[in-house]
Structure formats: C-alpha cells, structure tokens
PDB file of N, CA and C in Angstrom:
ATOM      1  N   UNK A 289      14.697  29.163  52.425  1.00 79.00           N
ATOM      2  CA  UNK A 289      14.582  29.317  53.888  1.00 79.00           C
ATOM      3  C   UNK A 289      14.429  31.035  54.021  1.00 79.00           C
ATOM      4  N   UNK A 290      13.697  31.301  55.212  1.00 77.00           N
ATOM      5  CA  UNK A 290      13.804  32.751  55.576  1.00 77.00           C
ATOM      6  C   UNK A 290      14.153  32.772  56.784  1.00 77.00           C
ATOM      7  N   UNK A 291      14.566  34.223  57.002  1.00 81.00           N
ATOM      8  CA  UNK A 291      15.049  34.542  58.551  1.00 81.00           C
ATOM      9  C   UNK A 291      15.750  35.896  58.628  1.00 81.00           C
ATOM     10  N   UNK A 292      15.867  36.204  59.876  1.00 85.00           N
ATOM     11  CA  UNK A 292      16.807  37.345  60.184  1.00 85.00           C
ATOM     12  C   UNK A 292      18.242  37.280  59.681  1.00 85.00           C
ATOM     13  N   UNK A 293      18.698  38.311  59.104  1.00 83.00           N
ATOM     14  CA  UNK A 293      20.409  38.177  58.959  1.00 83.00           C
ATOM     15  C   UNK A 293      20.979  37.563  60.483  1.00 83.00           C
ATOM     16  N   UNK A 294      21.919  36.968  59.888  1.00 89.00           N
ATOM     17  CA  UNK A 294      22.621  36.298  60.946  1.00 89.00           C
ATOM     18  C   UNK A 294      22.327  35.301  62.042  1.00 89.00           C
ATOM     19  N   UNK A 295      21.199  34.588  61.315  1.00 92.00           N
ATOM     20  CA  UNK A 295      20.648  33.456  62.141  1.00 92.00           C
ATOM     21  C   UNK A 295      21.102  32.352  62.057  1.00 92.00           C
ATOM     22  N   UNK A 296      21.973  32.030  60.818  1.00 92.00           N
ATOM     23  CA  UNK A 296      22.821  30.851  60.597  1.00 92.00           C
ATOM     24  C   UNK A 296      22.084  30.185  59.100  1.00 92.00           C
ATOM     25  N   UNK A 297      21.184  30.990  58.229  1.00 90.00           N
ATOM     26  CA  UNK A 297      20.814  29.970  57.191  1.00 90.00           C
ATOM     27  C   UNK A 297      22.012  29.425  56.258  1.00 90.00           C
ATOM     28  N   UNK A 298      22.916  30.590  56.070  1.00 90.00           N
ATOM     29  CA  UNK A 298      23.872  30.169  55.172  1.00 90.00           C
ATOM     30  C   UNK A 298      24.938  28.665  55.697  1.00 90.00           C
ATOM     31  N   UNK A 299      24.863  28.783  57.033  1.00 93.00           N
ATOM     32  CA  UNK A 299      25.748  27.907  57.971  1.00 93.00           C
ATOM     33  C   UNK A 299      24.984  26.569  57.697  1.00 93.00           C
ATOM     34  N   UNK A 300      23.437  26.583  57.777  1.00 93.00           N
ATOM     35  CA  UNK A 300      22.640  25.473  57.958  1.00 93.00           C
ATOM     36  C   UNK A 300      22.761  25.001  56.080  1.00 93.00           C
ATOM     37  N   UNK A 301      22.522  25.731  55.398  1.00 91.00           N
ATOM     38  CA  UNK A 301      22.879  25.209  54.032  1.00 91.00           C
ATOM     39  C   UNK A 301      24.106  24.301  53.812  1.00 91.00           C
ATOM     40  N   UNK A 302      25.000  25.100  54.445  1.00 93.00           N
ATOM     41  CA  UNK A 302      26.470  24.385  54.280  1.00 93.00           C
ATOM     42  C   UNK A 302      26.497  22.603  54.820  1.00 93.00           C
ATOM     43  N   UNK A 303      25.847  22.861  56.024  1.00 95.00           N
ATOM     44  CA  UNK A 303      25.624  21.565  56.798  1.00 95.00           C
ATOM     45  C   UNK A 303      24.694  20.679  56.218  1.00 95.00           C
ATOM     46  N   UNK A 304      23.607  21.229  55.635  1.00 93.00           N
ATOM     47  CA  UNK A 304      23.007  19.958  54.684  1.00 93.00           C
ATOM     48  C   UNK A 304      23.415  19.376  54.072  1.00 93.00           C
ATOM     49  N   UNK A 305      24.264  20.173  52.946  1.00 92.00           N
ATOM     50  CA  UNK A 305      25.111  19.440  51.830  1.00 92.00           C
ATOM     51  C   UNK A 305      26.043  18.687  52.397  1.00 92.00           C
ATOM     52  N   UNK A 306      26.715  19.167  53.536  1.00 94.00           N
ATOM     53  CA  UNK A 306      27.771  18.144  54.066  1.00 94.00           C
ATOM     54  C   UNK A 306      27.152  16.889  54.388  1.00 94.00           C
ATOM     55  N   UNK A 307      26.121  17.121  55.177  1.00 95.00           N
ATOM     56  CA  UNK A 307      25.445  15.577  55.585  1.00 95.00           C
ATOM     57  C   UNK A 307      24.969  14.721  54.738  1.00 95.00           C
ATOM     58  N   UNK A 308      24.728  15.624  53.112  1.00 92.00           N
ATOM     59  CA  UNK A 308      24.173  14.719  52.080  1.00 92.00           C
ATOM     60  C   UNK A 308      25.326  14.483  51.260  1.00 92.00           C
ATOM     61  N   UNK A 309      26.205  14.551  51.706  1.00 93.00           N
ATOM     62  CA  UNK A 309      27.725  14.506  50.958  1.00 93.00           C
ATOM     63  C   UNK A 309      27.444  14.881  49.386  1.00 93.00           C
ATOM     64  N   UNK A 310      27.206  16.262  49.430  1.00 91.00           N
ATOM     65  CA  UNK A 310      26.944  17.124  48.118  1.00 91.00           C
ATOM     66  C   UNK A 310      27.797  18.268  48.163  1.00 91.00           C
ATOM     67  N   UNK A 311      28.265  18.556  47.059  1.00 91.00           N
ATOM     68  CA  UNK A 311      28.656  19.982  46.746  1.00 91.00           C
ATOM     69  C   UNK A 311      28.052  21.124  46.974  1.00 91.00           C
ATOM     70  N   UNK A 312      28.151  21.790  47.544  1.00 92.00           N
ATOM     71  CA  UNK A 312      27.519  23.018  47.516  1.00 92.00           C
ATOM     72  C   UNK A 312      27.902  24.453  46.852  1.00 92.00           C
ATOM     73  N   UNK A 313      27.113  24.993  45.929  1.00 91.00           N
ATOM     74  CA  UNK A 313      27.887  25.871  44.660  1.00 91.00           C
ATOM     75  C   UNK A 313      26.926  27.255  45.412  1.00 91.00           C
ATOM     76  N   UNK A 314      27.733  28.342  45.576  1.00 91.00           N
ATOM     77  CA  UNK A 314      26.721  29.468  45.505  1.00 91.00           C
ATOM     78  C   UNK A 314      27.055  30.649  44.311  1.00 91.00           C
ATOM     79  N   UNK A 315      25.633  31.119  44.105  1.00 89.00           N
ATOM     80  CA  UNK A 315      25.420  31.932  43.063  1.00 89.00           C
ATOM     81  C   UNK A 315      26.034  33.406  43.798  1.00 89.00           C
ATOM     82  N   UNK A 316      27.020  33.797  43.081  1.00 87.00           N
ATOM     83  CA  UNK A 316      27.765  34.910  43.706  1.00 87.00           C
ATOM     84  C   UNK A 316      26.846  36.241  43.546  1.00 87.00           C
ATOM     85  N   UNK A 317      27.062  37.118  44.223  1.00 87.00           N
ATOM     86  CA  UNK A 317      26.416  38.354  44.173  1.00 87.00           C
ATOM     87  C   UNK A 317      27.271  39.629  44.023  1.00 87.00           C
ATOM     88  N   UNK A 318      28.464  39.282  43.291  1.00 88.00           N
ATOM     89  CA  UNK A 318      29.795  39.985  43.355  1.00 88.00           C
ATOM     90  C   UNK A 318      30.543  39.520  42.209  1.00 88.00           C
ATOM     91  N   UNK A 319      30.895  40.426  41.362  1.00 88.00           N
ATOM     92  CA  UNK A 319      31.674  40.314  40.338  1.00 88.00           C
ATOM     93  C   UNK A 319      33.402  40.270  40.847  1.00 88.00           C
ATOM     94  N   UNK A 320      34.531  39.802  39.898  1.00 90.00           N
ATOM     95  CA  UNK A 320      35.625  39.828  40.462  1.00 90.00           C
ATOM     96  C   UNK A 320      36.027  40.540  41.061  1.00 90.00           C
ATOM     97  N   UNK A 321      35.679  42.054  40.572  1.00 93.00           N
ATOM     98  CA  UNK A 321      36.352  43.459  41.330  1.00 93.00           C
ATOM     99  C   UNK A 321      35.362  43.785  42.558  1.00 93.00           C
ATOM    100  N   UNK A 322      34.608  42.888  42.900  1.00 91.00           N
ATOM    101  CA  UNK A 322      33.797  43.111  44.242  1.00 91.00           C
ATOM    102  C   UNK A 322      32.622  43.854  44.090  1.00 91.00           C
ATOM    103  N   UNK A 323      32.314  44.179  42.862  1.00 91.00           N
ATOM    104  CA  UNK A 323      30.802  45.282  42.577  1.00 91.00           C
ATOM    105  C   UNK A 323      29.745  44.215  42.500  1.00 91.00           C
ATOM    106  N   UNK A 324      28.420  44.647  43.060  1.00 89.00           N
ATOM    107  CA  UNK A 324      27.235  44.111  43.017  1.00 89.00           C
ATOM    108  C   UNK A 324      26.621  43.537  41.959  1.00 89.00           C
ATOM    109  N   UNK A 325      26.445  42.422  41.579  1.00 88.00           N
ATOM    110  CA  UNK A 325      25.591  41.983  40.402  1.00 88.00           C
ATOM    111  C   UNK A 325      24.285  42.189  40.288  1.00 88.00           C
ATOM    112  N   UNK A 326      23.710  42.637  39.354  1.00 86.00           N
ATOM    113  CA  UNK A 326      21.993  42.753  39.317  1.00 86.00           C
ATOM    114  C   UNK A 326      21.483  41.853  39.487  1.00 86.00           C
ATOM    115  N   UNK A 327      19.999  41.876  39.582  1.00 82.00           N
ATOM    116  CA  UNK A 327      19.360  40.353  39.836  1.00 82.00           C
ATOM    117  C   UNK A 327      19.045  39.572  38.686  1.00 82.00           C
ATOM    118  N   UNK A 328      19.015  40.440  37.459  1.00 80.00           N
ATOM    119  CA  UNK A 328      18.649  39.619  36.380  1.00 80.00           C
ATOM    120  C   UNK A 328      20.113  39.077  35.825  1.00 80.00           C
ATOM    121  N   UNK A 329      21.138  39.465  36.117  1.00 87.00           N
ATOM    122  CA  UNK A 329      22.487  38.501  35.794  1.00 87.00           C
ATOM    123  C   UNK A 329      22.644  37.254  36.941  1.00 87.00           C
ATOM    124  N   UNK A 330      22.236  37.706  38.019  1.00 86.00           N
ATOM    125  CA  UNK A 330      22.295  36.809  38.876  1.00 86.00           C
ATOM    126  C   UNK A 330      21.352  35.594  38.491  1.00 86.00           C
ATOM    127  N   UNK A 331      20.065  35.961  38.071  1.00 84.00           N
ATOM    128  CA  UNK A 331      19.165  34.667  37.716  1.00 84.00           C
ATOM    129  C   UNK A 331      19.719  33.897  36.612  1.00 84.00           C
ATOM    130  N   UNK A 332      20.466  34.527  35.619  1.00 86.00           N
ATOM    131  CA  UNK A 332      21.086  33.760  34.539  1.00 86.00           C
ATOM    132  C   UNK A 332      22.161  33.161  35.025  1.00 86.00           C
ATOM    133  N   UNK A 333      22.807  33.467  36.005  1.00 89.00           N
ATOM    134  CA  UNK A 333      23.960  32.909  36.376  1.00 89.00           C
ATOM    135  C   UNK A 333      23.507  31.483  37.267  1.00 89.00           C
ATOM    136  N   UNK A 334      22.637  31.707  38.037  1.00 86.00           N
ATOM    137  CA  UNK A 334      21.525  30.479  38.382  1.00 86.00           C
ATOM    138  C   UNK A 334      21.122  29.514  37.358  1.00 86.00           C
ATOM    139  N   UNK A 335      20.748  29.923  36.335  1.00 84.00           N
ATOM    140  CA  UNK A 335      20.361  29.094  35.302  1.00 84.00           C
ATOM    141  C   UNK A 335      21.521  28.310  34.423  1.00 84.00           C
ATOM    142  N   UNK A 336      22.517  28.896  34.439  1.00 89.00           N
ATOM    143  CA  UNK A 336      23.716  28.345  33.771  1.00 89.00           C
ATOM    144  C   UNK A 336      24.291  27.187  34.824  1.00 89.00           C
ATOM    145  N   UNK A 337      24.460  27.786  36.340  1.00 89.00           N
ATOM    146  CA  UNK A 337      24.712  26.775  37.224  1.00 89.00           C
ATOM    147  C   UNK A 337      23.925  25.417  37.336  1.00 89.00           C
ATOM    148  N   UNK A 338      22.644  25.762  36.701  1.00 86.00           N
ATOM    149  CA  UNK A 338      21.566  24.663  36.870  1.00 86.00           C
ATOM    150  C   UNK A 338      22.167  23.440  35.894  1.00 86.00           C
ATOM    151  N   UNK A 339      22.555  23.783  34.634  1.00 87.00           N
ATOM    152  CA  UNK A 339      23.220  23.200  33.724  1.00 87.00           C
ATOM    153  C   UNK A 339      24.407  22.708  33.730  1.00 87.00           C
ATOM    154  N   UNK A 340      25.115  23.418  34.673  1.00 88.00           N
ATOM    155  CA  UNK A 340      26.482  22.706  34.607  1.00 88.00           C
ATOM    156  C   UNK A 340      26.379  21.348  35.770  1.00 88.00           C
ATOM    157  N   UNK A 341      25.815  21.865  36.911  1.00 87.00           N
ATOM    158  CA  UNK A 341      25.785  20.556  38.090  1.00 87.00           C
ATOM    159  C   UNK A 341      24.586  19.808  37.729  1.00 87.00           C
ATOM    160  N   UNK A 342      23.922  19.656  36.547  1.00 83.00           N
ATOM    161  CA  UNK A 342      22.952  18.831  36.347  1.00 83.00           C
ATOM    162  C   UNK A 342      23.060  17.354  36.748  1.00 83.00           C
ATOM    163  N   UNK A 343      24.039  16.721  36.204  1.00 82.00           N
ATOM    164  CA  UNK A 343      24.270  15.189  36.556  1.00 82.00           C
ATOM    165  C   UNK A 343      25.452  14.902  37.574  1.00 82.00           C
ATOM    166  N   UNK A 344      25.403  15.922  38.633  1.00 85.00           N
ATOM    167  CA  UNK A 344      26.132  16.127  39.676  1.00 85.00           C
ATOM    168  C   UNK A 344      25.214  16.005  41.244  1.00 85.00           C
ATOM    169  N   UNK A 345      26.127  15.375  42.005  1.00 86.00           N
ATOM    170  CA  UNK A 345      25.354  15.438  43.718  1.00 86.00           C
ATOM    171  C   UNK A 345      25.799  16.789  43.979  1.00 86.00           C
ATOM    172  N   UNK A 346      24.895  17.655  43.782  1.00 88.00           N
ATOM    173  CA  UNK A 346      25.295  19.145  44.023  1.00 88.00           C
ATOM    174  C   UNK A 346      23.991  19.917  44.607  1.00 88.00           C
ATOM    175  N   UNK A 347      24.057  20.789  45.444  1.00 87.00           N
ATOM    176  CA  UNK A 347      23.022  21.781  45.729  1.00 87.00           C
ATOM    177  C   UNK A 347      23.617  23.193  45.566  1.00 87.00           C
ATOM    178  N   UNK A 348      22.640  23.979  45.316  1.00 88.00           N
ATOM    179  CA  UNK A 348      22.875  25.487  44.722  1.00 88.00           C
ATOM    180  C   UNK A 348      22.383  26.443  45.960  1.00 88.00           C
ATOM    181  N   UNK A 349      23.283  27.312  46.301  1.00 89.00           N
ATOM    182  CA  UNK A 349      22.936  28.378  47.258  1.00 89.00           C
ATOM    183  C   UNK A 349      22.671  29.462  46.605  1.00 89.00           C
ATOM    184  N   UNK A 350      21.602  30.238  46.538  1.00 84.00           N
ATOM    185  CA  UNK A 350      21.348  31.662  46.175  1.00 84.00           C
ATOM    186  C   UNK A 350      20.919  32.468  47.248  1.00 84.00           C
ATOM    187  N   UNK A 351      22.151  33.058  47.685  1.00 83.00           N
ATOM    188  CA  UNK A 351      21.899  34.206  48.987  1.00 83.00           C
ATOM    189  C   UNK A 351      21.449  35.421  48.523  1.00 83.00           C
ATOM    190  N   UNK A 352      20.882  36.095  49.421  1.00 78.00           N
ATOM    191  CA  UNK A 352      20.809  37.469  49.095  1.00 78.00           C
ATOM    192  C   UNK A 352      19.633  37.706  47.922  1.00 78.00           C
ATOM    193  N   UNK A 353      18.512  37.076  47.966  1.00 76.00           N
ATOM    194  CA  UNK A 353      17.518  37.005  46.723  1.00 76.00           C
ATOM    195  C   UNK A 353      16.698  38.269  46.596  1.00 76.00           C
ATOM    196  N   UNK A 354      16.975  39.299  47.508  1.00 72.00           N
ATOM    197  CA  UNK A 354      16.326  40.381  47.282  1.00 72.00           C
ATOM    198  C   UNK A 354      16.468  40.998  45.917  1.00 72.00           C
ATOM    199  N   UNK A 355      17.426  41.087  45.282  1.00 69.00           N
ATOM    200  CA  UNK A 355      17.828  41.810  44.121  1.00 69.00           C
ATOM    201  C   UNK A 355      16.969  41.200  43.070  1.00 69.00           C
ATOM    202  N   UNK A 356      17.037  39.911  43.124  1.00 71.00           N
ATOM    203  CA  UNK A 356      15.987  39.237  42.163  1.00 71.00           C
ATOM    204  C   UNK A 356      14.465  39.656  42.331  1.00 71.00           C
ATOM    205  N   UNK A 357      14.034  39.374  43.400  1.00 66.00           N
ATOM    206  CA  UNK A 357      12.738  39.475  43.622  1.00 66.00           C
ATOM    207  C   UNK A 357      12.314  40.957  43.817  1.00 66.00           C
ATOM    208  N   UNK A 358      13.012  41.804  43.730  1.00 63.00           N
ATOM    209  CA  UNK A 358      12.692  43.240  43.906  1.00 63.00           C
ATOM    210  C   UNK A 358      12.260  43.797  45.038  1.00 63.00           C
ATOM    211  N   UNK A 359      13.134  43.709  46.362  1.00 54.00           N
ATOM    212  CA  UNK A 359      12.604  43.949  47.516  1.00 54.00           C
ATOM    213  C   UNK A 359      12.795  42.645  48.497  1.00 54.00           C
ATOM    214  N   UNK A 360      12.123  42.810  49.669  1.00 46.00           N
ATOM    215  CA  UNK A 360      12.234  41.421  50.564  1.00 46.00           C
ATOM    216  C   UNK A 360      11.310  40.573  50.063  1.00 46.00           C
ATOM    217  N   UNK A 361      11.642  39.021  50.281  1.00 42.00           N
ATOM    218  CA  UNK A 361      10.991  38.260  50.021  1.00 42.00           C
ATOM    219  C   UNK A 361       9.521  38.255  50.354  1.00 42.00           C
ATOM    220  N   UNK A 362       9.268  38.748  51.455  1.00 44.00           N
ATOM    221  CA  UNK A 362       7.749  38.687  51.728  1.00 44.00           C
ATOM    222  C   UNK A 362       7.166  39.722  51.080  1.00 44.00           C
ATOM    223  N   UNK A 363       7.637  41.095  50.793  1.00 45.00           N
ATOM    224  CA  UNK A 363       7.081  41.709  49.818  1.00 45.00           C
ATOM    225  C   UNK A 363       6.680  41.568  48.513  1.00 45.00           C
ATOM    226  N   UNK A 364       7.844  40.749  47.922  1.00 41.00           N
ATOM    227  CA  UNK A 364       7.403  40.105  46.505  1.00 41.00           C
ATOM    228  C   UNK A 364       6.555  39.015  46.396  1.00 41.00           C
ATOM    229  N   UNK A 365       6.123  38.227  47.416  1.00 42.00           N
ATOM    230  CA  UNK A 365       5.359  37.295  47.474  1.00 42.00           C
ATOM    231  C   UNK A 365       4.061  37.783  47.695  1.00 42.00           C
ATOM    232  N   UNK A 366       3.864  38.960  48.210  1.00 43.00           N
ATOM    233  CA  UNK A 366       2.376  39.501  48.281  1.00 43.00           C
ATOM    234  C   UNK A 366       1.996  40.434  47.325  1.00 43.00           C
ATOM    235  N   UNK A 367       3.044  40.797  46.344  1.00 43.00           N
ATOM    236  CA  UNK A 367       2.429  41.683  45.417  1.00 43.00           C
ATOM    237  C   UNK A 367       2.432  40.834  44.071  1.00 43.00           C
ATOM    238  N   UNK A 368       1.217  40.597  43.708  1.00 38.00           N
ATOM    239  CA  UNK A 368       1.088  39.708  42.587  1.00 38.00           C
ATOM    240  C   UNK A 368       1.564  40.015  41.309  1.00 38.00           C
ATOM    241  N   UNK A 369       1.628  41.552  41.255  1.00 39.00           N
ATOM    242  CA  UNK A 369       1.804  42.278  39.729  1.00 39.00           C
ATOM    243  C   UNK A 369       3.268  42.756  39.669  1.00 39.00           C
ATOM    244  N   UNK A 370       4.118  42.508  40.751  1.00 42.00           N
ATOM    245  CA  UNK A 370       5.568  43.238  40.695  1.00 42.00           C
ATOM    246  C   UNK A 370       6.332  42.921  39.512  1.00 42.00           C
ATOM    247  N   UNK A 371       7.199  43.684  39.572  1.00 43.00           N
ATOM    248  CA  UNK A 371       8.374  43.435  38.627  1.00 43.00           C
ATOM    249  C   UNK A 371       9.685  43.459  39.441  1.00 43.00           C
ATOM    250  N   UNK A 372      10.356  42.741  39.322  1.00 42.00           N
ATOM    251  CA  UNK A 372      11.938  42.624  40.031  1.00 42.00           C
ATOM    252  C   UNK A 372      12.817  43.477  38.842  1.00 42.00           C
ATOM    253  N   UNK A 373      13.947  43.687  39.863  1.00 43.00           N
ATOM    254  CA  UNK A 373      15.187  44.079  38.905  1.00 43.00           C
ATOM    255  C   UNK A 373      15.402  43.596  37.556  1.00 43.00           C
ATOM    256  N   UNK A 374      15.578  44.138  36.692  1.00 40.00           N
ATOM    257  CA  UNK A 374      15.702  43.412  35.077  1.00 40.00           C
ATOM    258  C   UNK A 374      14.735  43.136  34.589  1.00 40.00           C
ATOM    259  N   UNK A 375      13.422  43.591  34.876  1.00 47.00           N
ATOM    260  CA  UNK A 375      12.207  43.177  34.372  1.00 47.00           C
ATOM    261  C   UNK A 375      11.649  41.570  34.428  1.00 47.00           C
ATOM    262  N   UNK A 376      12.466  41.157  35.183  1.00 49.00           N
ATOM    263  CA  UNK A 376      12.208  39.642  35.652  1.00 49.00           C
ATOM    264  C   UNK A 376      10.788  39.502  36.142  1.00 49.00           C
ATOM    265  N   UNK A 377       9.872  38.924  35.692  1.00 60.00           N
ATOM    266  CA  UNK A 377       8.684  38.960  36.313  1.00 60.00           C
ATOM    267  C   UNK A 377       8.510  37.661  37.355  1.00 60.00           C
ATOM    268  N   UNK A 378       7.642  37.649  38.280  1.00 69.00           N
ATOM    269  CA  UNK A 378       7.602  36.638  39.391  1.00 69.00           C
ATOM    270  C   UNK A 378       7.215  35.486  38.578  1.00 69.00           C
ATOM    271  N   UNK A 379       6.129  35.462  37.541  1.00 71.00           N
ATOM    272  CA  UNK A 379       5.976  34.184  36.779  1.00 71.00           C
ATOM    273  C   UNK A 379       7.406  33.757  35.960  1.00 71.00           C
ATOM    274  N   UNK A 380       8.145  34.442  35.823  1.00 69.00           N
ATOM    275  CA  UNK A 380       9.261  33.728  35.066  1.00 69.00           C
ATOM    276  C   UNK A 380      10.150  33.375  36.208  1.00 69.00           C
ATOM    277  N   UNK A 381      10.502  33.951  37.294  1.00 70.00           N
ATOM    278  CA  UNK A 381      11.108  33.244  38.591  1.00 70.00           C
ATOM    279  C   UNK A 381      10.670  31.981  38.743  1.00 70.00           C
ATOM    280  N   UNK A 382       9.283  31.990  39.109  1.00 73.00           N
ATOM    281  CA  UNK A 382       8.719  30.957  39.522  1.00 73.00           C
ATOM    282  C   UNK A 382       8.869  29.695  38.552  1.00 73.00           C
ATOM    283  N   UNK A 383       8.811  29.609  37.139  1.00 74.00           N
ATOM    284  CA  UNK A 383       9.071  28.857  36.265  1.00 74.00           C
ATOM    285  C   UNK A 383      10.439  28.492  36.180  1.00 74.00           C
ATOM    286  N   UNK A 384      11.518  29.347  36.402  1.00 72.00           N
ATOM    287  CA  UNK A 384      12.632  28.815  36.838  1.00 72.00           C
ATOM    288  C   UNK A 384      12.866  27.742  38.071  1.00 72.00           C
ATOM    289  N   UNK A 385      12.529  28.302  38.808  1.00 72.00           N
ATOM    290  CA  UNK A 385      12.007  27.302  40.348  1.00 72.00           C
ATOM    291  C   UNK A 385      11.632  26.134  40.145  1.00 72.00           C
ATOM    292  N   UNK A 386      10.459  25.923  39.446  1.00 77.00           N
ATOM    293  CA  UNK A 386       9.894  24.809  39.108  1.00 77.00           C
ATOM    294  C   UNK A 386      10.525  23.669  37.917  1.00 77.00           C
ATOM    295  N   UNK A 387      11.066  24.276  37.329  1.00 75.00           N
ATOM    296  CA  UNK A 387      11.990  23.461  36.122  1.00 75.00           C
ATOM    297  C   UNK A 387      13.215  23.231  36.678  1.00 75.00           C
ATOM    298  N   UNK A 388      13.652  23.573  37.800  1.00 74.00           N
ATOM    299  CA  UNK A 388      15.349  23.442  38.185  1.00 74.00           C
ATOM    300  C   UNK A 388      15.305  21.908  38.423  1.00 74.00           C
ATOM    301  N   UNK A 389      16.955  21.369  37.768  1.00 71.00           N
ATOM    302  CA  UNK A 389      17.138  19.791  38.227  1.00 71.00           C
ATOM    303  C   UNK A 389      17.952  19.772  39.371  1.00 71.00           C
ATOM    304  N   UNK A 390      18.522  20.930  39.887  1.00 69.00           N
ATOM    305  CA  UNK A 390      19.421  20.553  40.953  1.00 69.00           C
ATOM    306  C   UNK A 390      18.377  21.371  42.109  1.00 69.00           C
ATOM    307  N   UNK A 391      18.410  20.828  43.355  1.00 66.00           N
ATOM    308  CA  UNK A 391      17.862  21.503  44.632  1.00 66.00           C
ATOM    309  C   UNK A 391      18.543  22.796  44.760  1.00 66.00           C
ATOM    310  N   UNK A 392      17.985  24.069  45.248  1.00 69.00           N
ATOM    311  CA  UNK A 392      18.301  25.336  45.555  1.00 69.00           C
ATOM    312  C   UNK A 392      18.003  25.754  46.571  1.00 69.00           C
ATOM    313  N   UNK A 393      18.743  26.374  47.385  1.00 64.00           N
ATOM    314  CA  UNK A 393      18.454  27.026  48.706  1.00 64.00           C
ATOM    315  C   UNK A 393      18.193  28.526  48.581  1.00 64.00           C
ATOM    316  N   UNK A 394      17.191  29.074  48.350  1.00 66.00           N
ATOM    317  CA  UNK A 394      16.956  30.664  48.241  1.00 66.00           C
ATOM    318  C   UNK A 394      16.748  31.162  49.588  1.00 66.00           C
ATOM    319  N   UNK A 395      17.837  32.293  49.947  1.00 57.00           N
ATOM    320  CA  UNK A 395      17.318  33.057  51.001  1.00 57.00           C
ATOM    321  C   UNK A 395      18.119  34.162  51.019  1.00 57.00           C
TER     322      UNK A 395
END
C-alpha cells in the first residue's frame, strides 16, 4: 500500500485482517526502550515472523518501510542499483517478498 501519512493505510490493514478473521502482527520499528531499529534488523524480524506465523491465519504489517528500502518507496523502486540500510540489496528484498508464506502489507 502506498499513500501520504495519515491517510488510513494502517487502519485499512487492520480492517482487512478483521474482515478476514485473521490476526494482524506488526513488524516493530522500535526496541523495548523506544529506540529506532535499523532496516536490516527489521527485515530479519520480518523473516522470523514469517516462520512464526507460517501455519496460522495471520497477516503481517510492515509499516514505515523507508528504512528497509533506503529512502522513500518511490525512490527505491526507481533506483535499480541502490543499496538500502544494512547493505540489503533490492534483489534480496524482492526475494524475501516473493518467498513469503504469509501475506504482508508493506507501507
């Protein structure tokens, strides 16, 4: 999903999960102390969450993806050779997305 901040993307994700009678799990962007988690760590958390919810009726929400894609989503998709934070290449991110077992909403 893509849209300006405050347009209801997260709320729409919650509604979709509710209507599908699925649990919605959010990939956190902060640690226990409230400090921001870097993009590479969030991508690892996402991959772990995929394994945890593999056999459940669940959806994953990955909000604030700029830290993983290295800037805005639009910029990342246009730069074919860019590297994101943590040196995670666009190819690696695409591979993770193509092989996920649980639906995910990135925004």
